[in-house]
């Protein structure tokens, strides 16, 4: 199996990540456990920062925190000099509580509530990415009421169909719930509207064409379309963009056959396209912002499970059940996402059987991996599923009232708990049994 980052097989034949033997992590923290390779996260952050610095363009690299939003992660991202995207008051709260500088926070989303807008303005965030005209007038009204001016980008759809991993992950096409379409004139109209709002400062536009993209063509085409649009609104409306945000979506390697480019290659393709297509539009080239999520944190995560039961159906298949599943990783059920796996406590054993990895929820669709080759799997073995750093913990649920796992950061042989495992008390923490129902129960 492919080993990411600092993952390696140690002398005991155990998987080791960040210098920590996963059998020891299991003993200390239990399973399921999300193990995050801190060095690899930092390396990815630096790859983006270095590649942009080399381009000579002004830039911001904003980590899309929805991929994995916890306070310790916000701290690392801040330390590495990145900016941060949030999509809700919860992600904003997490970032602010972690001490992330508000000026480097950008607020996304297609349905920001008035409360969320107020909270973000009061915090002094750097920029709103305005998705639609309803939001624009609400933002103008709230900003005016508070007597402040807020920076905005307009989210536009450039009409690019990215070759994303799943249709739900494509966002740059005309038929999308997100943003103003360039092709049908909605974006042009939005620039005119935004320019007329006294309390909005229009910095430029934002385009996010999809997720888990392996080619550069979609990004280059988006740059070309956005550049043509930038030229048009400058000439016809006198609007000048100082920022062009090209979103995220850079692919990573989940399984064999996935062929992501190096971070530097994605960045070079974008910055070269910007230099080509934006030349001569304004006095100087716009700042380029990007928003990687998955490619910052995805391959740095490994989920460790303990194997429990199994069921062999002669001539059909063998199911092997682990102590987690769709509650900690809903991506296979949601997107038919593929993962690899290894027996982390017997990593050198030869593969012997093909099994399918089932979760423990009451859903036939709660399957993590179909048909993976492993050594003969026994109850109590440790199963490691790599590449679970993005959209796993952040998408985890309490379905079946299963408790969300703990998260540890590992580096240089040290492990640090960054999210504790939920307790039984956490599970019922928000439950209320009304007095009326208690009385009825007692009366019976
Ligand atoms: C989800 C999202 C991202 C991050 O996408 P990745 O595929 O994780 O890089 C960036 N920007 C926007 C607007 C998004 O919705």
Coordinates of C-alpha atoms and ligand atoms in Angstrom, one line a residue:
X1 CA 0.0 0.0 0.0
X2 CA 1.1 3.6 -0.7
X3 CA 2.6 5.3 2.3
X4 CA 2.0 9.0 2.6
X5 CA 4.2 11.6 4.4
X6 CA 6.0 10.2 7.4
X7 CA 4.1 6.9 7.4
X8 CA 6.4 3.8 7.4
X9 CA 6.6 0.2 8.5
X10 CA 8.8 -0.1 11.6
X11 CA 10.9 -3.0 12.8
X12 CA 8.0 -4.6 14.6
X13 CA 6.0 -4.7 11.4
X14 CA 3.7 -2.0 12.6
X15 CA 2.5 1.1 10.8
X16 CA 4.3 4.2 12.2
X17 CA 3.2 7.7 11.5
X18 CA 5.1 10.8 12.7
X19 CA 7.4 8.4 14.6
X20 CA 4.5 7.0 16.6
X21 CA 3.7 3.2 16.4
X22 CA 0.0 3.0 15.8
X23 CA -0.4 0.0 18.1
X24 CA 0.7 2.3 20.9
X25 CA -1.6 5.1 19.8
X26 CA -4.4 2.5 19.9
X27 CA -3.4 1.6 23.5
X28 CA -3.3 5.3 24.5
X29 CA -6.4 6.7 22.7
X30 CA -8.5 3.8 21.6
X31 CA -10.1 3.4 18.2
X32 CA -11.5 4.6 15.9
X33 CA -8.8 7.2 15.9
X34 CA -8.0 9.9 13.4
X35 CA -4.2 10.2 13.2
X36 CA -2.9 13.4 11.6
X37 CA 0.7 13.7 10.2
X38 CA 1.6 17.2 11.3
X39 CA 4.8 17.4 9.3
X40 CA 2.9 16.5 6.1
X41 CA 0.2 19.2 6.8
X42 CA 3.0 21.8 7.2
X43 CA 4.8 20.6 4.1
X44 CA 1.7 21.0 2.0
X45 CA 1.1 24.5 3.4
X46 CA 4.7 25.4 2.5
X47 CA 4.4 23.9 -1.0
X48 CA 1.6 26.4 -1.7
X49 CA 3.3 29.4 -0.1
X50 CA 6.7 28.7 -1.8
X51 CA 5.1 28.1 -5.2
X52 CA 3.2 31.4 -5.1
X53 CA 6.2 33.3 -3.7
X54 CA 8.2 32.0 -6.7
X55 CA 5.6 33.3 -9.1
X56 CA 6.2 36.9 -8.2
X57 CA 2.5 37.6 -8.0
X58 CA 0.7 39.0 -5.0
X59 CA -1.2 36.2 -3.4
X60 CA -3.1 34.6 -0.5
X61 CA -3.4 30.9 0.1
X62 CA -6.6 30.4 2.1
X63 CA -7.0 27.0 3.7
X64 CA -10.7 25.9 3.1
X65 CA -11.3 25.0 6.7
X66 CA -14.4 22.9 5.9
X67 CA -12.0 20.1 5.0
X68 CA -11.0 19.8 8.6
X69 CA -12.0 22.6 11.0
X70 CA -10.6 22.3 14.5
X71 CA -8.7 24.8 16.6
X72 CA -5.3 23.1 16.5
X73 CA -5.5 23.0 12.7
X74 CA -6.4 26.8 12.6
X75 CA -3.3 27.4 14.7
X76 CA -1.0 25.5 12.4
X77 CA -2.4 27.2 9.3
X78 CA -1.9 30.6 10.9
X79 CA 1.7 29.7 11.9
X80 CA 2.4 28.7 8.3
X81 CA 1.1 32.1 7.1
X82 CA -2.0 31.0 5.2
X83 CA -5.4 32.6 5.2
X84 CA -8.6 30.8 6.1
X85 CA -12.0 30.2 4.5
X86 CA -15.1 29.7 6.6
X87 CA -18.6 28.8 5.5
X88 CA -20.6 29.1 8.7
X89 CA -20.7 30.7 12.1
X90 CA -19.4 27.5 13.5
X91 CA -16.3 27.5 11.4
X92 CA -15.8 31.2 12.0
X93 CA -16.2 30.7 15.8
X94 CA -13.6 27.9 15.7
X95 CA -11.1 30.1 13.9
X96 CA -11.7 33.1 16.2
X97 CA -11.4 31.0 19.3
X98 CA -8.2 29.6 18.0
X99 CA -6.9 33.2 17.7
X100 CA -6.8 33.2 13.9
X101 CA -6.4 36.8 12.7
X102 CA -9.8 37.9 11.5
X103 CA -8.3 40.0 8.7
X104 CA -7.1 36.8 7.0
X105 CA -10.5 35.1 7.2
X106 CA -12.8 34.9 4.2
X107 CA -16.5 34.1 4.5
X108 CA -18.1 31.8 1.9
X109 CA -21.5 30.2 1.4
X110 CA -24.6 30.5 -0.6
X111 CA -27.0 31.3 2.3
X112 CA -25.2 33.3 5.0
X113 CA -27.7 34.3 7.6
X114 CA -28.0 37.9 9.0
X115 CA -26.6 36.6 12.3
X116 CA -23.6 35.1 10.6
X117 CA -23.0 38.3 8.6
X118 CA -23.2 40.4 11.8
X119 CA -20.8 38.1 13.6
X120 CA -18.3 38.2 10.8
X121 CA -18.5 42.0 10.5
X122 CA -18.1 42.4 14.2
X123 CA -15.1 40.2 14.2
X124 CA -13.5 42.3 11.4
X125 CA -13.0 39.5 8.8
X126 CA -11.0 40.3 5.7
X127 CA -13.6 39.5 3.0
X128 CA -17.0 38.3 2.2
X129 CA -17.4 36.1 -0.9
X130 CA -20.9 37.3 -2.0
X131 CA -22.9 34.5 -3.7
X132 CA -26.1 36.2 -4.8
X133 CA -28.1 39.5 -4.8
X134 CA -30.2 38.7 -1.8
X135 CA -27.0 38.4 0.2
X136 CA -25.5 41.5 -1.4
X137 CA -28.4 43.8 -0.3
X138 CA -28.4 42.2 3.2
X139 CA -24.7 42.7 3.5
X140 CA -25.0 46.3 2.4
X141 CA -27.8 47.0 4.8
X142 CA -26.0 45.5 7.8
X143 CA -22.7 47.2 6.9
X144 CA -24.5 50.5 6.5
X145 CA -26.2 50.1 9.9
X146 CA -22.9 49.4 11.5
X147 CA -21.3 52.3 9.7
X148 CA -18.5 50.1 8.2
X149 CA -17.3 49.2 4.7
X150 CA -16.6 45.6 4.0
X151 CA -14.5 43.9 1.3
X152 CA -16.3 41.7 -1.1
X153 CA -15.5 39.3 -3.9
X154 CA -18.3 38.1 -6.2
X155 CA -18.6 34.4 -6.7
X156 CA -18.9 33.7 -10.4
X157 CA -19.4 30.6 -12.4
X158 CA -17.1 30.7 -15.4
X159 CA -19.0 27.9 -17.2
X160 CA -16.2 25.4 -16.7
X161 CA -17.1 21.8 -16.1
X162 CA -14.2 20.5 -14.1
X163 CA -13.4 16.8 -14.3
X164 CA -14.1 16.3 -10.7
X165 CA -14.5 13.0 -9.0
X166 CA -18.3 13.2 -8.7
X167 CA -21.0 15.4 -10.2
X168 CA -21.8 16.8 -6.8
X169 CA -18.2 18.1 -6.6
X170 CA -18.4 20.2 -9.8
X171 CA -19.4 23.8 -9.1
X172 CA -18.1 25.9 -12.0
X173 CA -20.8 25.1 -14.5
X174 CA -23.8 27.3 -15.4
X175 CA -26.4 25.0 -13.6
X176 CA -25.0 25.3 -10.1
X177 CA -26.5 26.6 -6.9
X178 CA -23.5 28.8 -6.4
X179 CA -22.7 32.2 -7.7
X180 CA -23.3 34.6 -10.6
X181 CA -23.0 33.1 -14.1
X182 CA -20.7 34.9 -16.4
X183 CA -22.3 33.5 -19.5
X184 CA -25.8 34.7 -18.9
X185 CA -24.9 38.2 -17.7
X186 CA -25.7 37.7 -14.1
X187 CA -22.1 38.3 -13.1
X188 CA -21.9 41.5 -15.1
X189 CA -25.1 42.8 -13.4
X190 CA -23.7 41.8 -10.0
X191 CA -20.5 43.8 -10.6
X192 CA -22.7 46.9 -11.5
X193 CA -24.8 46.4 -8.4
X194 CA -21.9 45.8 -6.1
X195 CA -20.1 48.9 -7.4
X196 CA -23.1 51.0 -6.5
X197 CA -23.3 49.9 -2.9
X198 CA -21.9 52.5 -0.6
X199 CA -20.7 50.1 2.1
X200 CA -19.2 47.4 -0.1
X201 CA -15.7 47.5 -1.5
X202 CA -15.5 45.3 -4.5
X203 CA -12.1 43.6 -4.6
X204 CA -12.8 41.2 -7.5
X205 CA -14.2 37.9 -8.3
X206 CA -14.0 34.3 -7.1
X207 CA -14.3 31.1 -9.0
X208 CA -14.2 27.5 -7.7
X209 CA -14.6 25.0 -10.4
X210 CA -14.8 21.8 -8.4
X211 CA -12.9 19.3 -6.3
X212 CA -10.4 16.5 -6.6
X213 CA -9.2 17.8 -10.0
X214 CA -6.1 16.2 -11.6
X215 CA -5.8 18.4 -14.7
X216 CA -4.7 22.0 -15.1
X217 CA -7.0 22.7 -18.1
X218 CA -10.1 23.6 -16.0
X219 CA -8.1 26.1 -14.0
X220 CA -6.5 27.6 -17.0
X221 CA -9.8 27.9 -18.8
X222 CA -11.4 29.5 -15.7
X223 CA -8.5 32.1 -15.7
X224 CA -9.1 32.8 -19.3
X225 CA -12.8 33.4 -18.9
X226 CA -12.4 35.4 -15.7
X227 CA -9.7 37.6 -17.5
X228 CA -12.0 38.3 -20.4
X229 CA -14.7 39.2 -17.9
X230 CA -12.3 41.4 -16.0
X231 CA -11.4 43.2 -19.2
X232 CA -15.1 43.7 -20.1
X233 CA -16.2 45.1 -16.8
X234 CA -13.2 47.4 -16.7
X235 CA -13.9 48.8 -20.1
X236 CA -17.7 49.0 -19.8
X237 CA -18.3 49.7 -16.1
X238 CA -15.0 51.1 -15.0
X239 CA -14.7 48.3 -12.3
X240 CA -11.1 47.3 -11.5
X241 CA -10.4 44.0 -9.9
X242 CA -7.4 43.9 -7.5
X243 CA -8.1 40.3 -6.5
X244 CA -8.9 37.1 -8.5
X245 CA -9.7 34.1 -6.4
X246 CA -9.5 30.8 -8.2
X247 CA -10.8 28.5 -5.4
X248 CA -9.6 25.1 -4.5
X249 CA -10.1 21.6 -5.9
X250 CA -6.5 20.4 -6.3
X251 CA -6.6 16.6 -6.3
X252 CA -4.8 14.2 -4.1
X253 CA -3.8 10.5 -4.3
X254 CA -6.4 8.3 -2.6
X255 CA -5.8 5.1 -4.4
X256 CA -3.6 3.6 -7.1
X257 CA -4.5 5.2 -10.4
X258 CA -5.1 8.7 -8.9
X259 CA -2.6 11.0 -10.6
X260 CA -2.5 14.3 -8.9
X261 CA 0.0 16.9 -10.0
X262 CA 2.5 18.4 -7.5
X263 CA 1.3 21.5 -5.8
X264 CA 3.9 23.5 -7.6
X265 CA 2.6 22.3 -10.9
X266 CA -1.0 23.4 -10.2
X267 CA 0.2 26.8 -8.9
X268 CA 2.5 27.3 -11.9
X269 CA -0.2 26.5 -14.4
X270 CA -2.5 29.1 -12.7
X271 CA 0.1 31.8 -12.3
X272 CA 1.3 31.4 -15.8
X273 CA -2.2 31.6 -17.1
X274 CA -2.8 34.7 -15.1
X275 CA 0.3 36.4 -16.5
X276 CA -0.8 35.5 -20.0
X277 CA -4.4 36.4 -19.9
X278 CA -4.4 39.4 -17.5
X279 CA -1.5 41.1 -19.2
X280 CA -2.5 44.7 -20.2
X281 CA -5.9 44.6 -18.5
X282 CA -5.0 47.0 -15.7
X283 CA -2.0 48.8 -14.4
X284 CA -0.8 45.7 -12.7
X285 CA -1.7 42.0 -12.4
X286 CA -4.3 41.2 -9.7
X287 CA -3.4 39.4 -6.5
X288 CA -4.2 35.7 -6.9
X289 CA -5.9 33.9 -4.1
X290 CA -6.5 30.1 -3.9
X291 CA -8.4 28.0 -1.4
X292 CA -7.0 24.5 -1.1
X293 CA -8.7 22.2 1.4
X294 CA -8.3 18.6 0.6
X295 CA -4.7 19.0 -0.8
X296 CA -3.6 20.6 2.5
X297 CA -4.9 18.0 4.9
X298 CA -6.3 15.0 3.0
X299 CA -3.3 12.7 2.7
X300 CA -2.1 13.7 6.2
X301 CA -4.9 11.8 7.9
X302 CA -5.2 8.1 8.6
X303 CA -8.1 6.5 10.4
X304 CA -7.2 3.6 12.7
X305 CA -9.9 1.0 13.4
X306 CA -10.1 -2.2 15.3
X307 CA -11.5 -5.2 13.5
X308 CA -14.5 -6.9 15.1
X309 CA -16.8 -9.4 13.5
X310 CA -16.8 -10.9 10.0
X311 CA -19.3 -12.7 7.8
X312 CA -18.3 -15.0 5.0
X313 CA -20.8 -15.7 2.3
X314 CA -19.5 -18.7 0.3
X315 CA -18.9 -17.9 -3.3
X316 CA -20.0 -14.3 -2.8
X317 CA -17.7 -12.3 -0.5
X318 CA -16.4 -11.8 3.0
X319 CA -17.4 -8.8 5.1
X320 CA -15.1 -7.6 7.8
X321 CA -16.6 -5.1 10.2
X322 CA -14.6 -2.3 12.0
X323 CA -15.6 -0.2 14.9
X324 CA -16.4 2.9 12.8
X325 CA -17.8 3.4 9.3
X326 CA -20.0 6.0 7.7
X327 CA -20.2 8.0 10.9
X328 CA -16.5 8.8 10.8
X329 CA -16.1 8.6 7.0
X330 CA -19.3 9.2 5.0
X331 CA -17.5 9.8 1.7
X332 CA -17.8 6.2 0.3
X333 CA -21.6 6.3 1.0
X334 CA -21.9 9.9 -0.3
X335 CA -19.6 9.9 -3.3
X336 CA -18.7 6.2 -3.8
X337 CA -15.1 7.3 -2.8
X338 CA -12.4 4.7 -2.9
X339 CA -9.9 4.0 -0.2
X340 CA -6.9 1.7 0.4
X341 CA -6.3 -0.1 3.7
X342 CA -3.7 -2.1 5.5
X343 CA -3.4 -4.2 8.5
X344 CA -1.5 -1.8 10.7
X345 CA -0.4 -4.3 13.3
X346 CA 0.9 -6.9 10.7
X347 CA 2.0 -4.6 7.9
X348 CA 4.6 -7.0 6.5
X349 CA 2.3 -10.0 6.3
X350 CA 1.5 -11.2 2.7
X351 CA -1.9 -10.5 1.4
X352 CA -4.1 -13.6 1.5
X353 CA -7.7 -12.7 1.0
X354 CA -10.0 -10.2 -0.6
X355 CA -12.5 -8.8 1.8
X356 CA -14.9 -5.9 2.0
X357 CA -14.8 -3.5 5.0
X358 CA -18.1 -2.7 6.6
X359 CA -19.0 -0.1 9.2
X360 CA -21.2 -0.8 12.2
X361 CA -24.2 1.4 11.3
X362 CA -27.6 -0.1 10.6
X363 CA -27.3 0.7 6.9
X364 CA -26.3 -1.8 4.1
X365 CA -24.7 1.2 2.5
X366 CA -22.3 1.6 5.4
X367 CA -19.3 0.2 3.6
X368 CA -15.9 1.7 3.7
X369 CA -14.1 -0.3 1.1
X370 CA -15.3 -3.0 -1.4
X371 CA -12.8 -5.7 -2.2
X372 CA -9.5 -4.9 -0.6
X373 CA -6.6 -7.4 -0.5
X374 CA -5.3 -8.0 3.0
X375 CA -3.5 -10.7 5.0
X376 CA -5.9 -13.1 6.8
X377 CA -7.9 -10.7 9.0
X378 CA -8.5 -11.6 12.6
X379 CA -10.7 -10.0 15.3
X380 CA -8.6 -7.4 17.1
X381 CA -6.4 -6.6 14.2
X382 CA -5.9 -2.9 13.5
X383 CA -7.0 -1.6 10.1
X384 CA -5.5 1.7 8.9
X385 CA -7.3 3.6 6.1
X386 CA -5.0 6.4 4.8
X387 CA -6.0 9.7 3.1
X388 CA -8.8 10.4 5.5
X389 CA -7.6 13.9 6.7
X390 CA -10.1 15.9 4.6
X391 CA -13.9 15.7 4.8
X392 CA -13.9 12.9 7.4
X393 CA -13.8 14.4 10.9
X394 CA -15.5 17.5 9.4
X395 CA -18.3 15.4 8.0
X396 CA -18.6 12.9 10.8
X397 CA -22.0 12.4 12.4
X398 CA -23.5 10.8 15.5
X399 CA -25.8 8.5 13.5
X400 CA -26.8 5.5 15.6
X401 CA -25.6 7.7 18.4
X402 CA -22.1 6.6 17.7
X403 CA -19.6 8.8 19.4
X404 CA -17.2 10.8 17.2
X405 CA -13.6 9.6 17.4
X406 CA -10.7 11.4 18.9
X407 CA -8.1 13.2 16.7
X408 CA -4.3 13.1 17.5
X409 CA -1.5 15.1 15.8
X410 CA 1.7 13.1 15.6
X411 CA 5.2 14.4 14.8
X412 CA 8.8 13.4 15.8
X413 CA 7.6 10.5 17.9
X414 CA 5.1 12.6 19.9
X415 CA 1.4 12.4 19.9
X416 CA -0.9 15.2 21.0
X417 CA -4.6 14.9 21.5
X418 CA -6.3 17.7 19.6
X419 CA -10.0 16.5 19.8
X420 CA -11.0 14.2 22.6
X421 CA -13.3 11.3 21.9
X422 CA -16.9 12.1 22.5
X423 CA -18.3 10.7 25.8
X424 CA -21.7 9.1 26.4
X425 CA -22.6 12.3 28.2
X426 CA -21.8 14.3 25.0
X427 CA -24.3 12.1 23.2
X428 CA -27.2 13.3 25.4
X429 CA -25.8 16.7 26.2
X430 CA -28.4 18.5 24.2
X431 CA -31.4 16.3 25.0
X432 CA -34.2 17.6 27.1
X433 CA -37.1 15.6 28.5
X434 CA -39.9 18.1 29.1
X435 CA -41.4 18.1 32.6
X436 CA -44.8 17.3 31.0
X437 CA -43.5 14.0 29.6
X438 CA -41.8 13.1 32.9
X439 CA -45.1 13.6 34.8
X440 CA -47.1 11.6 32.3
X441 CA -44.6 8.8 32.6
X442 CA -44.7 8.8 36.4
X443 CA -48.6 9.0 36.4
X444 CA -48.8 5.8 34.3
Ligands
LIG1 C1 -14.9 23.2 -0.9 C2 -14.3 24.5 -1.4 C3 -12.9 24.6 -1.4 C4 -11.9 23.6 -1.1 O1 -12.0 22.5 -2.0 P1 -10.9 21.3 -2.0 O2 -11.3 20.4 -3.0 O3 -11.0 20.7 -0.6 O4 -9.6 22.0 -2.3 C5 -12.4 25.9 -1.8 N1 -13.3 26.9 -2.1 C6 -14.6 26.7 -2.1 C7 -15.5 27.9 -2.4 C8 -15.2 25.5 -1.7 O5 -16.5 25.4 -1.7

